[in-house]
CSV table of C-alpha atoms in Angstrom, one decimal:
chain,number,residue,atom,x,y,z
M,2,UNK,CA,14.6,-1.3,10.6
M,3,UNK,CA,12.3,-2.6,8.0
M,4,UNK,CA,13.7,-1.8,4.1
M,5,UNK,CA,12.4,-4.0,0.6
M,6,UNK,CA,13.9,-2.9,-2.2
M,7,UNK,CA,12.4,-3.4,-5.7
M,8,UNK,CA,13.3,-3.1,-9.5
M,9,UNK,CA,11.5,-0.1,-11.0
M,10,UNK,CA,10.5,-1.4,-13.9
M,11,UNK,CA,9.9,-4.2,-16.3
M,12,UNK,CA,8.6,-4.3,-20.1
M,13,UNK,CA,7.9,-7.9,-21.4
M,14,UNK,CA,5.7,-9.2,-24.5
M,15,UNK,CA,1.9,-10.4,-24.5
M,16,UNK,CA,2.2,-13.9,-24.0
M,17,UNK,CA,5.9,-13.8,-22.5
M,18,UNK,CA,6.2,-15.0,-18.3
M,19,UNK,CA,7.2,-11.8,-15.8
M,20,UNK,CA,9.1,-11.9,-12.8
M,21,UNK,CA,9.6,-9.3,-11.1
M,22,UNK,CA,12.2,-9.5,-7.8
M,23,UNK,CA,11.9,-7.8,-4.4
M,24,UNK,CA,14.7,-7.5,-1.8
M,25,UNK,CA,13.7,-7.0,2.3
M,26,UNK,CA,16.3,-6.8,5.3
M,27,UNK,CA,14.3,-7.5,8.5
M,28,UNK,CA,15.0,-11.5,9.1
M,29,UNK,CA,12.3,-11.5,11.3
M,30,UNK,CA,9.8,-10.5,8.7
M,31,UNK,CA,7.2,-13.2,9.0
M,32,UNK,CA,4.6,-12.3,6.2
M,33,UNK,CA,5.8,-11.4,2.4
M,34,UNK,CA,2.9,-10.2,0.3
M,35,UNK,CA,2.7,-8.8,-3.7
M,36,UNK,CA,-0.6,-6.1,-4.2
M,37,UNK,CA,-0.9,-4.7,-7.6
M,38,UNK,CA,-1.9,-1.4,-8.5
M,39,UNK,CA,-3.5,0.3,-11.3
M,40,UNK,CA,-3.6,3.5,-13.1
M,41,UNK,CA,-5.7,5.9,-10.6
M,42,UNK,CA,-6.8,3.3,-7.9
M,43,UNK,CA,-6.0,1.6,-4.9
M,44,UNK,CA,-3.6,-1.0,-3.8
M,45,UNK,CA,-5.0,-5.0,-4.2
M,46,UNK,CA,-3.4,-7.6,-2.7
M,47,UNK,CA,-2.3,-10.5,-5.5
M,48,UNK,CA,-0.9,-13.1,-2.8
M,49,UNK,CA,1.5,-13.6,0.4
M,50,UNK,CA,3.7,-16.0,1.4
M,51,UNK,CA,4.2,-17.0,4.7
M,52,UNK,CA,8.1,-17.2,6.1
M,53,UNK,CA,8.0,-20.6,6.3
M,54,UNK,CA,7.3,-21.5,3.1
M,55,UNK,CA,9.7,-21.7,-0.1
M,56,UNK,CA,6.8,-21.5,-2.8
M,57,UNK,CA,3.2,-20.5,-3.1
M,58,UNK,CA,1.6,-20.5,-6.4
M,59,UNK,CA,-1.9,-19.2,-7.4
M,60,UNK,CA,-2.7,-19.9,-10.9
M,61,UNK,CA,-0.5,-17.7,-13.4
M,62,UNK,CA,1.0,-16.5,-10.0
M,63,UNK,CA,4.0,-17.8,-8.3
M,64,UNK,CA,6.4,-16.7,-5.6
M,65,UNK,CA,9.0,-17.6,-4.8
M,66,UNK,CA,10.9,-17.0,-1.4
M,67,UNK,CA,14.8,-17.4,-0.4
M,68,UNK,CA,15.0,-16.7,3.3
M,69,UNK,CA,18.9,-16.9,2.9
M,70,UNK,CA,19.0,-14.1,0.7
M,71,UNK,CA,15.9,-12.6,1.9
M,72,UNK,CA,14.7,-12.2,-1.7
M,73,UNK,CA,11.3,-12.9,-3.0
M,74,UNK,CA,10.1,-12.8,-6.3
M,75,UNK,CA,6.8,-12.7,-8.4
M,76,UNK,CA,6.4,-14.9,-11.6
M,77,UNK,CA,3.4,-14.1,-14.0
M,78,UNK,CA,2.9,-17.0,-16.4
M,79,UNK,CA,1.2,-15.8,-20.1
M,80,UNK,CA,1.6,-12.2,-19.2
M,81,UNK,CA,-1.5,-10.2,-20.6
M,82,UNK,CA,-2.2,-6.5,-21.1
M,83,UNK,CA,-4.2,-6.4,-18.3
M,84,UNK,CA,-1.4,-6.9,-16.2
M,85,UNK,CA,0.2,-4.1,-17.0
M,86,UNK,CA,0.1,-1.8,-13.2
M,87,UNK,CA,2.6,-1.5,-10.6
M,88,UNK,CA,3.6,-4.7,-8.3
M,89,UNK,CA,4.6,-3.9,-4.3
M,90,UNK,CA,6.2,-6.5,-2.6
M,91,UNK,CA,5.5,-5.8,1.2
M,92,UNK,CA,6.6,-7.1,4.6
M,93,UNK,CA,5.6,-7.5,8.2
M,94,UNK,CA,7.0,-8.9,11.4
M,95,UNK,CA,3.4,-10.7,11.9
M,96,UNK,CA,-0.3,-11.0,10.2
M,97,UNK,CA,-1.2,-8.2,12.5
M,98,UNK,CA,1.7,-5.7,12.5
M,99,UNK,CA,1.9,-2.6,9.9
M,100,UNK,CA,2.9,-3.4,6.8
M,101,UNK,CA,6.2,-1.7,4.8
M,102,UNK,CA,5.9,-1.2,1.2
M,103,UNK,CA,8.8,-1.1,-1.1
M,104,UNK,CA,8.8,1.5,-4.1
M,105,UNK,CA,6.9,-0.5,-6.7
M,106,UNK,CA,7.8,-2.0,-9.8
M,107,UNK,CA,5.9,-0.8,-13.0
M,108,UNK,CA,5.0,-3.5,-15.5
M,109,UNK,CA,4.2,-2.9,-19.2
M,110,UNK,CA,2.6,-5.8,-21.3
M,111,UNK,CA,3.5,-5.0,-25.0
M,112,UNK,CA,1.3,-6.8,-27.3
Q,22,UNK,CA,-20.7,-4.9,0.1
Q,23,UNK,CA,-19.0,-1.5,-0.4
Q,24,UNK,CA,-15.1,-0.8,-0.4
Q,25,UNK,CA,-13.2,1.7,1.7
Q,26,UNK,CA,-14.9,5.0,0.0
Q,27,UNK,CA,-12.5,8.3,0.5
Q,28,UNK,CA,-12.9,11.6,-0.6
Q,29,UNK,CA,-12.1,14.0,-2.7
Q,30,UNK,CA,-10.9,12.2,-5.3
Q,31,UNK,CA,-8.5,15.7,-6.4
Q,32,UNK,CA,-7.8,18.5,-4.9
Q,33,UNK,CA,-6.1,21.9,-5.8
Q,34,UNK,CA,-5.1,24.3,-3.3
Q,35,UNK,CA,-2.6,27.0,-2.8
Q,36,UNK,CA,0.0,26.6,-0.7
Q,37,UNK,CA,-0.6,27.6,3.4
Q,38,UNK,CA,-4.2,26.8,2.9
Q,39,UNK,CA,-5.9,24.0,5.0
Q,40,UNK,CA,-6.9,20.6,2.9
Q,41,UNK,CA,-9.4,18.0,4.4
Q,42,UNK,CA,-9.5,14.4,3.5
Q,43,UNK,CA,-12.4,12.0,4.0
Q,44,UNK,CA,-11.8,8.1,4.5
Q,45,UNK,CA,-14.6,5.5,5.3
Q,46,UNK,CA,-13.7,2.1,6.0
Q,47,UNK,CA,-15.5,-0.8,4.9
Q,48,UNK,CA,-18.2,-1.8,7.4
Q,49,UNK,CA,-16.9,-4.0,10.3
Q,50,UNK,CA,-12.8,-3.2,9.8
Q,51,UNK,CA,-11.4,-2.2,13.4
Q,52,UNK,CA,-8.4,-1.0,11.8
Q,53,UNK,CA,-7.6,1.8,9.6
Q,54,UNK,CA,-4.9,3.3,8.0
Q,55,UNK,CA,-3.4,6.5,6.3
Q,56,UNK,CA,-0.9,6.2,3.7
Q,57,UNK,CA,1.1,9.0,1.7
Q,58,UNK,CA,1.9,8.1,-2.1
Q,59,UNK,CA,4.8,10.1,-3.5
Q,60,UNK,CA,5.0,10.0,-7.0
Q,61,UNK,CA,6.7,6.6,-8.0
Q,62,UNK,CA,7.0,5.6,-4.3
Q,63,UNK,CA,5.3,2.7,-2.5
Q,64,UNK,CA,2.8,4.3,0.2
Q,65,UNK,CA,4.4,5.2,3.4
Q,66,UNK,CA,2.6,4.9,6.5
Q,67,UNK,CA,1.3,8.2,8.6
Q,68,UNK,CA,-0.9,7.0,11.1
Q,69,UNK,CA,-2.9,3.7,11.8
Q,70,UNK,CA,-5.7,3.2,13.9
Q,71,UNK,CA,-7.5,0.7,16.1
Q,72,UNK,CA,-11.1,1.8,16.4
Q,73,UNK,CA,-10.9,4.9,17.6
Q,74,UNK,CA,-7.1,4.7,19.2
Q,75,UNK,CA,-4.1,5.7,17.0
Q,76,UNK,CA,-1.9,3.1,18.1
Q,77,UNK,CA,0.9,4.6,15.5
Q,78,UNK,CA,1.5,8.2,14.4
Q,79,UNK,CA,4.8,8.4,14.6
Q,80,UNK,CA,5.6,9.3,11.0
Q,81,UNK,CA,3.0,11.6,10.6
Q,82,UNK,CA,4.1,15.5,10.3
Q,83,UNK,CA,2.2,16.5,13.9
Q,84,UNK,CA,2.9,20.3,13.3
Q,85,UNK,CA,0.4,20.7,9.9
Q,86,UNK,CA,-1.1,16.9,10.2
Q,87,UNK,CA,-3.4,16.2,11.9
Q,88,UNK,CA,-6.2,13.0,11.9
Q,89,UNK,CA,-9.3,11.8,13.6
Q,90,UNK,CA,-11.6,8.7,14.0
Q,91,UNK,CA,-13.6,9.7,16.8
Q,92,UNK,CA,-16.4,6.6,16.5
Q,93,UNK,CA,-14.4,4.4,15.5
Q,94,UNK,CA,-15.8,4.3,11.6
Q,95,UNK,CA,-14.9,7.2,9.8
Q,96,UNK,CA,-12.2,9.2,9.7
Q,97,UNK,CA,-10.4,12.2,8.5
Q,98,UNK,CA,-7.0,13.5,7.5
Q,99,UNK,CA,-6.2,17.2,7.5
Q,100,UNK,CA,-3.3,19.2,6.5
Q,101,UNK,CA,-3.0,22.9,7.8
Q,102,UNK,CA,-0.8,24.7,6.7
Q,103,UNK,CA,-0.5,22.6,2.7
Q,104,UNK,CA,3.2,23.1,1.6
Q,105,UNK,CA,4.3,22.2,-2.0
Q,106,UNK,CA,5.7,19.1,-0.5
Q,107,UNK,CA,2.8,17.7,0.8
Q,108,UNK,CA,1.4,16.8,-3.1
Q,109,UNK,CA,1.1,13.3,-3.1
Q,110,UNK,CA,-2.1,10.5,-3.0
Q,111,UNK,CA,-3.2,10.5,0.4
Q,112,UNK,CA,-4.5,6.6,0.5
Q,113,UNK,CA,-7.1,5.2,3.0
Q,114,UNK,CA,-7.0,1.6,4.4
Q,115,UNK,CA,-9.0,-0.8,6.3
Q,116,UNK,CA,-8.8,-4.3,7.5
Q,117,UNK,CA,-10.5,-6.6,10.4
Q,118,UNK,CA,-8.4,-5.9,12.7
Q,119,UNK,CA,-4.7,-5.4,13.9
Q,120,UNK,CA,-2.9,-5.2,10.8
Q,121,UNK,CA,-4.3,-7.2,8.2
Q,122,UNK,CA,-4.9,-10.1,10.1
Q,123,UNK,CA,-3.9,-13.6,8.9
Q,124,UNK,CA,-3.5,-12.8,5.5
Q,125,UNK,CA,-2.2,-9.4,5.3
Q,126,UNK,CA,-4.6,-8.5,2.9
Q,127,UNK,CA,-5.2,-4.5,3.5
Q,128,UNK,CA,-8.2,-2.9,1.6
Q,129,UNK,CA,-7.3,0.3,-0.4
Q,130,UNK,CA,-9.4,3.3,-1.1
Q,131,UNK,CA,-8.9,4.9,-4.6
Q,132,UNK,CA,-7.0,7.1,-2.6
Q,133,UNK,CA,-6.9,11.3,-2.7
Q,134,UNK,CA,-4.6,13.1,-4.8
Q,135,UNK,CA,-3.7,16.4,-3.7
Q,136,UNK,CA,-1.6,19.2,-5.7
Q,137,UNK,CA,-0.3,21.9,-3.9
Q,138,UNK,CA,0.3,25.2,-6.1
């Protein structure tokens, strides 16, 4: 079955890059995606990545997938406060199936 | 244009009383979803519908959980009997349709959070 395994937390300075690192164990996931979550709200989605592809980046946002491995990680460039929330990495076998969730990482922007 | 809008945002109860929660999608998303938060936990899926079939409930607790979208739009998630497990966030999602489409991208209520005494 689907599993994606994260780091639980993460404390980095203002200023400083952040990567945080997700594992999954279903090969056959097709779609990777990070959402972000703050204090009291919903999930948003930051980015995806499609299977086929070894990089994606989105201004201070880049991910990096290893199919090998299956590991996929998240790199923040000039970390701010404001990015301080959780980060889910998430899988699915296709655009349209359910997604899994792993636990979250929690990121803390120091100043 | 309005997000997914769910209701209440708290609630208190004892435990073996009944809890209702209230979840409506943004306008035009076929598919919608329930999602339980444990406390440092990544949301787990209970039940996900499209329009007004559930197309998968298999993790959700059928003998005290119970959920309905009978037009297709809104929807709600009950609990009857609440046990002390059962505090968590209760999050509502929506998207276009079947899963979140191309993209993936599911849109998040600010979710429900229920504390069972």
């Amino acid at each position: 079955g689907e599993d994606v395994e994260q780091s639980l937390f993460l404390s980095v300075r203002e200023g400083d890059s952040s990567v945080i690192n997700c594992t999954y164990t279903d090969s056959s996931s097709t779609y990777l995606y990070w959402y972000k979550q703050e204090p009291g709200a919903g999930l948003q989605l930051l980015t995806y990545i499609f299977s086929n592809m070894d990089m994606k980046q989105d201004q201070r946002l880049t991910v990096l997938l290893n199919k090998k491995d299956k590991h996929l990680s998240l790199r923040i460039a000039d970390t701010q406060t404001g990015d301080s929330a959780i980060y889910f990495c998430a899988e699915s076998l296709s655009g349209y199936s359910t997604l899994t969730f792993g636990k979250g990482t929690m990121l803390l922007v120091s100043p | 244009e309005a997000g997914v809008v769910q209701s209440p945002r708290y609630k208190i109860i004892e435990k073996k009383q009944p809890v209702a929660f209230w979840c409506n999608p943004i306008s035009g998303h076929n598919t919608l979803y329930w999602y339980l938060q444990n406390l440092g936990q990544g949301p787990e899926l209970l039940i996900r519908y499209e329009n007004e079939e559930a197309v998968d409930d298999s993790q959700l607790p059928k003998d005290r959980f119970s959920a309905e979208r009978l037009k297709g739009v809104d929807s709600t998630l009950k609990i009857q009997p609440a046990e002390l497990g059962d505090s968590a966030v209760y999050l509502c999602a929506s998207s276009p349709g079947g899963g979140g489409g191309p993209t993936g991208e599911l849109f998040f209520g600010e979710g429900s959070r229920l504390t069972v005494l």
